[in-house]
Short mmCIF file of C-alpha atoms in Angstrom, two decimals:
data_model
loop_
_atom_site.label_atom_id
_atom_site.label_comp_id
_atom_site.label_asym_id
_atom_site.label_seq_id
_atom_site.Cartn_x
_atom_site.Cartn_y
_atom_site.Cartn_z
CA MET A 244 -42.07 85.09 45.95
CA GLU A 245 -41.33 83.60 42.55
CA ASN A 246 -40.84 79.88 42.06
CA MET A 247 -38.63 78.17 39.54
CA ILE A 248 -40.66 75.21 38.37
CA LYS A 249 -38.60 72.30 37.12
CA VAL A 250 -39.70 70.45 34.02
CA GLY A 251 -38.18 66.99 33.62
CA MET A 252 -37.56 64.89 30.56
CA ALA A 253 -40.82 64.04 28.76
CA ASP A 254 -42.62 66.47 31.00
CA LEU A 255 -44.40 69.82 30.75
CA ALA A 256 -45.58 72.58 33.06
CA VAL A 257 -47.38 75.92 32.92
CA CYS A 258 -47.17 78.93 35.20
CA LYS A 259 -48.29 82.51 35.71
CA TYR A 260 -46.30 85.61 36.57
CA PRO A 261 -44.03 85.83 38.63
CA ASP A 262 -43.03 82.17 38.42
CA ALA A 263 -40.45 80.82 36.01
CA LEU A 264 -39.91 77.47 34.31
CA THR A 265 -36.70 75.57 33.80
CA THR A 266 -35.46 72.36 32.26
CA LEU A 267 -31.93 71.10 32.81
CA GLY A 268 -29.51 69.40 30.47
CA LEU A 269 -31.38 69.37 27.17
CA GLY A 270 -29.51 67.20 24.70
CA SER A 271 -31.26 65.89 21.63
CA CYS A 272 -34.58 66.67 23.28
CA VAL A 273 -36.25 69.99 22.51
CA GLY A 274 -37.54 72.53 25.00
CA ILE A 275 -40.58 74.46 23.77
CA ALA A 276 -41.41 77.69 25.58
CA LEU A 277 -44.81 79.22 24.84
CA TYR A 278 -45.82 82.66 26.04
CA ASP A 279 -48.87 84.86 26.12
CA PRO A 280 -47.43 88.39 26.40
CA VAL A 281 -50.70 89.89 27.68
CA THR A 282 -51.54 87.55 30.56
CA LYS A 283 -47.92 86.43 31.02
CA VAL A 284 -49.08 82.83 31.12
CA SER A 285 -46.07 80.68 30.27
CA GLY A 286 -45.57 77.06 29.39
CA LEU A 287 -42.57 74.81 28.89
CA ALA A 288 -42.45 71.33 27.40
CA HIS A 289 -39.44 69.00 27.19
CA ILE A 290 -40.13 66.57 24.36
CA MET A 291 -38.01 63.57 23.37
CA LEU A 292 -39.44 62.29 20.11
CA PRO A 293 -40.97 63.85 17.00
CA ASP A 294 -44.15 61.94 16.40
CA SER A 295 -46.55 60.06 18.67
CA THR A 296 -48.26 58.34 15.76
CA LYS A 297 -45.08 56.43 14.88
CA ILE A 298 -44.77 54.86 18.33
CA LYS A 299 -46.96 52.16 19.76
CA ASN A 300 -46.47 53.03 23.39
CA ASN A 301 -47.55 56.66 23.32
CA GLN A 302 -49.55 57.24 26.49
CA ASN A 303 -47.08 59.77 27.81
CA ILE A 304 -48.20 62.74 25.75
CA ALA A 305 -45.47 65.04 27.04
CA LYS A 306 -42.90 62.84 25.33
CA PHE A 307 -43.79 63.79 21.75
CA ALA A 308 -43.67 67.02 19.78
CA ASP A 309 -47.22 66.72 18.44
CA THR A 310 -49.12 65.67 21.55
CA GLY A 311 -46.83 67.58 23.93
CA ILE A 312 -47.39 70.98 22.30
CA GLU A 313 -51.11 70.34 21.99
CA GLU A 314 -51.36 69.56 25.71
CA LEU A 315 -49.19 72.53 26.64
CA ILE A 316 -51.52 74.88 24.75
CA LYS A 317 -54.54 73.29 26.41
CA GLN A 318 -53.12 73.75 29.90
CA MET A 319 -52.09 77.34 29.18
CA ILE A 320 -55.57 78.24 27.97
CA LYS A 321 -56.97 76.70 31.14
CA ILE A 322 -55.06 79.20 33.29
CA GLY A 323 -55.86 82.22 31.17
CA ALA A 324 -53.81 82.28 28.00
CA SER A 325 -55.31 83.08 24.62
CA LYS A 326 -54.18 80.78 21.85
CA THR A 327 -54.12 83.54 19.25
CA ARG A 328 -51.60 85.51 21.28
CA LEU A 329 -49.17 82.65 21.90
CA VAL A 330 -45.60 82.96 20.68
CA ALA A 331 -42.84 80.37 20.88
CA LYS A 332 -39.14 80.04 21.55
CA ILE A 333 -37.36 76.73 21.25
CA ALA A 334 -33.98 75.30 22.24
CA GLY A 335 -32.20 71.96 22.11
CA GLY A 336 -32.16 69.29 19.44
CA ALA A 337 -28.41 68.89 19.54
CA GLN A 338 -26.43 65.98 18.19
CA MET A 339 -24.55 64.91 21.30
CA PHE A 340 -22.37 62.21 19.77
CA ALA A 341 -20.70 62.06 16.38
CA PHE A 342 -19.85 58.79 14.70
CA LYS A 343 -17.42 58.74 11.83
CA THR A 344 -18.32 55.37 10.43
CA SER A 345 -21.90 54.77 11.28
CA THR A 346 -24.34 52.04 10.58
CA SER A 347 -27.81 53.07 9.53
CA GLN A 348 -29.00 52.42 13.06
CA ALA A 349 -26.37 54.71 14.56
CA ASN A 350 -27.17 57.35 11.97
CA ASP A 351 -30.82 57.18 12.76
CA MET A 352 -30.06 57.54 16.45
CA MET A 353 -27.83 60.55 15.96
CA GLN A 354 -30.31 62.43 13.78
CA VAL A 355 -33.08 62.45 16.35
CA GLY A 356 -32.22 65.97 17.54
CA ALA A 357 -32.64 67.46 14.09
CA ARG A 358 -35.85 65.52 13.53
CA ASN A 359 -37.22 66.74 16.84
CA VAL A 360 -36.59 70.37 15.89
CA GLU A 361 -38.18 69.87 12.50
CA ALA A 362 -41.25 68.24 14.05
CA VAL A 363 -41.64 70.98 16.66
CA LYS A 364 -41.56 73.67 13.97
CA ALA A 365 -44.14 71.82 11.91
CA VAL A 366 -46.48 71.48 14.89
CA LEU A 367 -46.10 75.17 15.81
CA LYS A 368 -46.89 76.14 12.25
CA LYS A 369 -49.94 73.91 12.19
CA GLU A 370 -51.18 75.44 15.45
CA GLY A 371 -50.55 78.92 14.06
CA ILE A 372 -48.01 79.87 16.71
CA ARG A 373 -45.24 82.19 15.65
CA LEU A 374 -41.68 81.07 16.38
CA LEU A 375 -39.86 84.13 17.70
CA ALA A 376 -36.42 82.67 18.30
CA GLU A 377 -34.52 79.43 18.50
CA ASP A 378 -31.20 78.04 19.66
CA THR A 379 -31.17 74.56 18.22
CA GLY A 380 -28.92 71.93 16.70
CA LEU A 381 -25.12 71.89 17.00
CA ASN A 382 -23.46 69.59 19.47
CA TYR A 383 -23.83 70.83 23.02
CA GLY A 384 -26.23 70.47 25.91
CA ARG A 385 -28.40 73.33 27.13
CA THR A 386 -30.13 74.31 30.35
CA ILE A 387 -32.96 76.75 29.81
CA GLU A 388 -34.86 79.13 32.08
CA PHE A 389 -38.06 80.75 30.90
CA TYR A 390 -39.28 83.89 32.65
CA SER A 391 -42.98 84.72 32.71
CA GLU A 392 -42.15 88.32 33.54
CA ASN A 393 -40.93 89.13 30.02
CA GLY A 394 -41.00 85.89 28.02
CA GLN A 395 -37.24 85.74 27.86
CA LEU A 396 -35.51 82.42 27.49
CA LEU A 397 -32.10 82.14 29.12
CA ILE A 398 -29.84 79.45 27.65
CA LYS A 399 -26.88 78.15 29.62
CA ARG A 400 -24.15 76.02 28.11
CA VAL A 401 -21.00 74.33 29.37
CA GLY A 402 -17.86 76.38 28.77
CA LYS A 403 -19.71 79.03 26.78
CA GLU A 404 -21.43 82.23 27.71
CA SER A 405 -25.11 82.11 28.49
CA LYS A 406 -27.42 83.90 26.14
CA THR A 407 -30.95 85.16 26.14
CA ILE A 408 -33.33 84.81 23.24
CA MET B 282 -38.57 32.18 24.63
CA ALA B 283 -38.45 34.58 27.48
CA ASN B 284 -40.71 37.49 27.02
CA ILE B 285 -39.58 40.33 29.09
CA ASN B 286 -41.97 42.97 30.18
CA LEU B 287 -40.05 45.85 31.63
CA GLU B 288 -42.83 46.86 33.98
CA ASP B 289 -43.20 43.36 35.30
CA MET B 290 -39.85 41.66 35.56
CA ASN B 291 -39.38 38.81 37.99
CA SER B 292 -36.57 38.68 40.49
CA MET B 293 -34.82 35.92 38.56
CA GLN B 294 -34.61 38.10 35.44
CA PHE B 295 -33.41 40.97 37.55
CA ASP B 296 -30.70 38.84 39.09
CA VAL B 297 -29.52 37.62 35.72
CA LEU B 298 -29.25 41.17 34.39
CA LYS B 299 -27.40 42.13 37.53
CA GLU B 300 -24.97 39.27 37.00
CA ILE B 301 -24.44 40.33 33.40
CA GLY B 302 -23.58 43.79 34.64
CA ASN B 303 -21.28 42.25 37.18
CA ILE B 304 -19.34 40.08 34.76
CA GLY B 305 -19.17 42.70 32.02
CA ALA B 306 -18.10 45.50 34.27
CA GLY B 307 -15.72 43.19 36.09
CA ASN B 308 -13.90 42.46 32.87
CA ALA B 309 -13.94 46.08 31.81
CA THR B 310 -12.62 47.19 35.16
CA SER B 311 -9.76 44.73 35.08
CA ALA B 312 -8.90 45.80 31.53
CA LEU B 313 -8.75 49.35 32.77
CA ALA B 314 -6.69 48.39 35.80
CA GLN B 315 -4.21 46.56 33.57
CA LEU B 316 -3.98 49.47 31.19
CA LEU B 317 -3.20 51.88 34.00
CA ASN B 318 -1.39 49.44 36.19
CA ILE B 319 -3.44 50.40 39.22
CA LYS B 320 -5.96 48.65 41.42
CA ILE B 321 -9.59 49.52 40.72
CA ASP B 322 -12.57 48.43 42.77
CA MET B 323 -16.08 48.14 41.50
CA SER B 324 -19.47 48.15 43.11
CA VAL B 325 -22.14 45.51 42.94
CA PRO B 326 -24.19 46.51 39.90
CA ASN B 327 -27.42 48.26 40.28
CA VAL B 328 -30.20 47.16 37.96
CA ALA B 329 -33.05 49.57 38.03
CA LEU B 330 -36.08 50.44 36.03
CA LEU B 331 -36.33 54.19 36.18
CA PRO B 332 -38.70 56.79 34.79
CA PHE B 333 -36.91 59.26 32.50
CA LYS B 334 -37.01 61.93 35.14
CA GLN B 335 -34.86 59.88 37.48
CA VAL B 336 -32.28 58.56 35.07
CA THR B 337 -29.83 61.37 35.54
CA GLN B 338 -30.38 61.45 39.27
CA SER B 339 -28.96 57.96 39.52
CA ILE B 340 -25.63 59.41 38.50
CA GLY B 341 -25.66 62.99 39.69
CA THR B 342 -27.49 66.10 38.66
CA GLU B 343 -28.49 67.01 35.12
CA GLU B 344 -25.99 69.83 34.96
CA ASP B 345 -22.90 67.99 36.21
CA VAL B 346 -20.27 68.15 33.52
CA VAL B 347 -19.16 64.64 32.68
CA VAL B 348 -17.27 62.74 30.03
CA GLY B 349 -19.51 60.36 28.12
CA ILE B 350 -18.26 57.66 25.78
CA LEU B 351 -20.99 56.12 23.67
CA ILE B 352 -20.81 52.88 21.73
CA THR B 353 -23.66 51.58 19.63
CA LEU B 354 -24.29 47.85 19.49
CA ASP B 355 -25.24 45.83 16.49
CA GLY B 356 -25.50 42.14 15.62
CA ASP B 357 -27.63 39.91 17.85
CA VAL B 358 -27.82 42.59 20.51
CA ASN B 359 -28.91 46.07 19.50
CA GLY B 360 -28.69 49.08 21.68
CA MET B 361 -25.96 51.12 23.21
CA MET B 362 -23.43 51.19 25.93
CA MET B 363 -22.34 54.28 27.71
CA PHE B 364 -19.43 54.89 29.94
CA LEU B 365 -19.55 58.01 32.12
CA MET B 366 -16.89 59.65 34.25
CA ASP B 367 -16.68 62.94 36.05
CA LEU B 368 -14.12 65.42 34.75
CA LYS B 369 -11.68 64.90 37.57
CA SER B 370 -11.59 61.18 36.93
CA ALA B 371 -11.15 61.64 33.22
CA HIS B 372 -8.20 63.96 33.80
CA HIS B 373 -6.67 61.54 36.24
CA LEU B 374 -7.11 58.67 33.81
CA VAL B 375 -5.58 60.57 30.92
CA ASN B 376 -2.69 61.85 32.99
CA LEU B 377 -1.91 58.31 34.13
CA LEU B 378 -2.04 57.08 30.56
CA MET B 379 0.03 59.85 29.07
CA GLY B 380 2.55 59.99 31.88
CA ALA B 381 1.66 63.59 32.59
CA ASP B 382 1.57 65.27 36.00
CA VAL B 383 -1.35 63.60 37.77
CA ASN B 384 -2.69 66.91 38.99
CA LYS B 385 -2.96 68.45 35.54
CA GLN B 386 -6.52 69.70 35.00
CA ASP B 387 -6.27 71.78 31.82
CA GLU B 388 -8.72 71.47 29.03
CA PHE B 389 -8.31 68.20 27.12
CA SER B 390 -6.07 68.32 24.09
CA GLU B 391 -6.87 66.49 20.89
CA ILE B 392 -4.52 63.66 21.85
CA GLU B 393 -6.00 63.38 25.32
CA LEU B 394 -9.50 63.15 23.89
CA SER B 395 -8.32 60.48 21.55
CA ALA B 396 -6.80 58.63 24.51
CA LEU B 397 -10.14 58.82 26.32
CA ASN B 398 -11.83 57.42 23.26
CA GLU B 399 -9.36 54.56 23.24
CA VAL B 400 -10.02 53.90 26.91
CA GLY B 401 -13.67 53.67 25.97
CA ASN B 402 -12.79 51.26 23.22
CA ILE B 403 -10.79 48.95 25.45
CA ILE B 404 -13.18 48.78 28.34
CA SER B 405 -16.30 48.50 26.22
CA GLY B 406 -14.58 45.76 24.27
CA ALA B 407 -13.85 43.90 27.49
CA TYR B 408 -17.41 44.42 28.72
CA LEU B 409 -19.02 43.27 25.52
CA SER B 410 -16.77 40.33 24.79
CA SER B 411 -17.59 38.86 28.19
CA LEU B 412 -21.28 39.42 27.51
CA SER B 413 -20.88 37.79 24.13
CA THR B 414 -19.02 34.78 25.56
CA LEU B 415 -21.58 34.36 28.31
CA THR B 416 -24.58 34.42 26.01
CA GLY B 417 -23.13 33.05 22.78
CA LEU B 418 -24.60 36.04 20.98
CA SER B 419 -22.64 38.07 18.49
CA ILE B 420 -22.26 41.70 19.44
CA ILE B 421 -20.69 44.17 17.08
CA SER B 422 -19.73 47.47 18.62
CA SER B 423 -19.18 50.76 16.86
CA ILE B 424 -16.16 52.97 17.21
CA PRO B 425 -16.71 54.98 20.41
CA SER B 426 -17.64 58.62 20.38
CA THR B 427 -16.62 60.86 23.26
CA THR B 428 -18.43 64.01 24.36
CA ILE B 429 -17.93 66.26 27.36
CA ASP B 430 -21.11 67.99 28.42
CA MET B 431 -23.96 68.08 30.94
CA ALA B 432 -24.93 64.64 32.21
CA GLY B 433 -28.58 65.24 31.36
CA ALA B 434 -27.77 66.08 27.76
CA LEU B 435 -25.58 63.02 27.31
CA LEU B 436 -28.09 60.70 28.94
CA SER B 437 -30.87 62.01 26.75
CA VAL B 438 -29.37 59.93 23.94
CA PRO B 439 -30.00 56.49 25.48
CA ALA B 440 -33.21 57.80 27.08
CA ILE B 441 -34.62 58.73 23.67
CA GLU B 442 -33.87 55.25 22.38
CA PHE B 443 -35.85 53.85 25.26
CA GLY B 444 -38.53 56.44 24.74
CA LYS B 445 -39.49 54.65 21.57
CA ILE B 446 -40.62 51.59 23.50
CA GLY B 447 -41.74 52.87 26.86
CA ASP B 448 -41.55 55.42 29.60
CA GLN B 449 -38.86 53.85 31.62
CA VAL B 450 -35.22 53.01 31.17
CA LEU B 451 -33.65 49.81 32.36
CA LEU B 452 -30.18 50.60 33.56
CA ILE B 453 -27.51 48.12 34.37
CA GLN B 454 -25.13 50.37 36.16
CA THR B 455 -21.82 49.67 37.82
CA GLN B 456 -19.67 52.14 39.59
CA PHE B 457 -15.94 51.72 39.74
CA GLY B 458 -13.18 53.62 41.42
CA GLU B 459 -9.63 53.67 42.60
CA ASN B 460 -9.34 55.39 45.99
CA ASP B 461 -11.76 58.04 44.80
CA LEU B 462 -9.44 59.00 41.95
CA VAL B 463 -11.20 57.35 39.07
CA LYS B 464 -14.94 57.13 39.42
CA GLY B 465 -17.30 56.24 36.68
CA PHE B 466 -20.35 54.34 35.52
CA PHE B 467 -21.11 51.79 32.89
CA LEU B 468 -24.57 51.81 31.42
CA LEU B 469 -25.74 48.99 29.24
CA VAL B 470 -28.89 49.96 27.37
CA PRO B 471 -30.06 47.16 25.08
CA GLU B 472 -33.23 47.41 23.06
CA LEU B 473 -36.20 45.48 24.36
CA ASP B 474 -35.87 42.66 21.81
CA SER B 475 -32.26 42.26 22.80
CA TYR B 476 -33.24 41.70 26.42
CA ASN B 477 -35.31 38.79 25.28
CA LYS B 478 -32.39 37.42 23.33
CA ILE B 479 -29.98 37.84 26.21
CA LEU B 480 -32.31 36.23 28.72
CA SER B 481 -33.36 33.36 26.50
CA SER B 482 -29.76 32.63 25.52
CA LEU B 483 -29.21 32.01 29.22
CA GLY B 484 -32.17 29.65 29.37
CA LEU B 485 -34.64 32.00 31.01
#
């Protein structure tokens, strides 16, 4: 019997075949799905902010791109993944609200999605993990489901057709 | 100077925040009622400190499609205010405003979206001006921005702002409704420093 494991905001989880991972309603946050195609060990992180070193209160490591991905890799290795085989798919990082006349503060707030995506890519590169596919940016929310069976990432959107990357 | 620690707030501070939610939302609700010429009731506000994971659950599920109107706050109080409604309510509101058939549920037109934005403008203005009068603080609000999408995705925006200072979000939330026809939530999400300012301006 396969389970669909729910990953919340600023949260991460790993699983083995046949389980699947999901995170609901990604906005400016980014969902990072890592996969080891040989052992089918899968991991999903839902990060909120780009960089833990820029924030004083950074105990929650799943909240940040840098520490979140690092921890995800660690947990995947623990249940049988090999780091050299890991591949990644990412989704999210949307700009949910648009302001026509914006103060610098509002601007900063609205750009966080793009900065999250950028940070995630940089961390993946640093860790030597290949990014296979992405569905990022734009202005809509996403629910994602990640299947350990084949490493496919299903992306659901409001009023648009779902797609698989 | 009050120094608020979100993890360790006393009941007095909680009550004051609750009252702020009450007065602000009360004014906003009556502005809305006047605009629509209908009677709207509101709930006693709920002030809660929630972990990120539970923020959306206080309103519905992450995937519920809702209308979100976001206003950013500047001046003495920084942060944001969000006004959330389910789709049915938003349609009802717009139909009342535009004099359309109240049962119309088509996709929103450009004009209807603009009307929703204006509703956001009026009620957030009423909310914030009462907060400003109460505290003597100047609050400058941005032009509202309206988005229709999953609740989780919309709420990620204030949650990320809070993520910069902690792992929990302080929500001042009020529900309002008119015989189940218009149902929505106000969320006031000030930055941590602004809580201090609000509380100390009230002598706490």
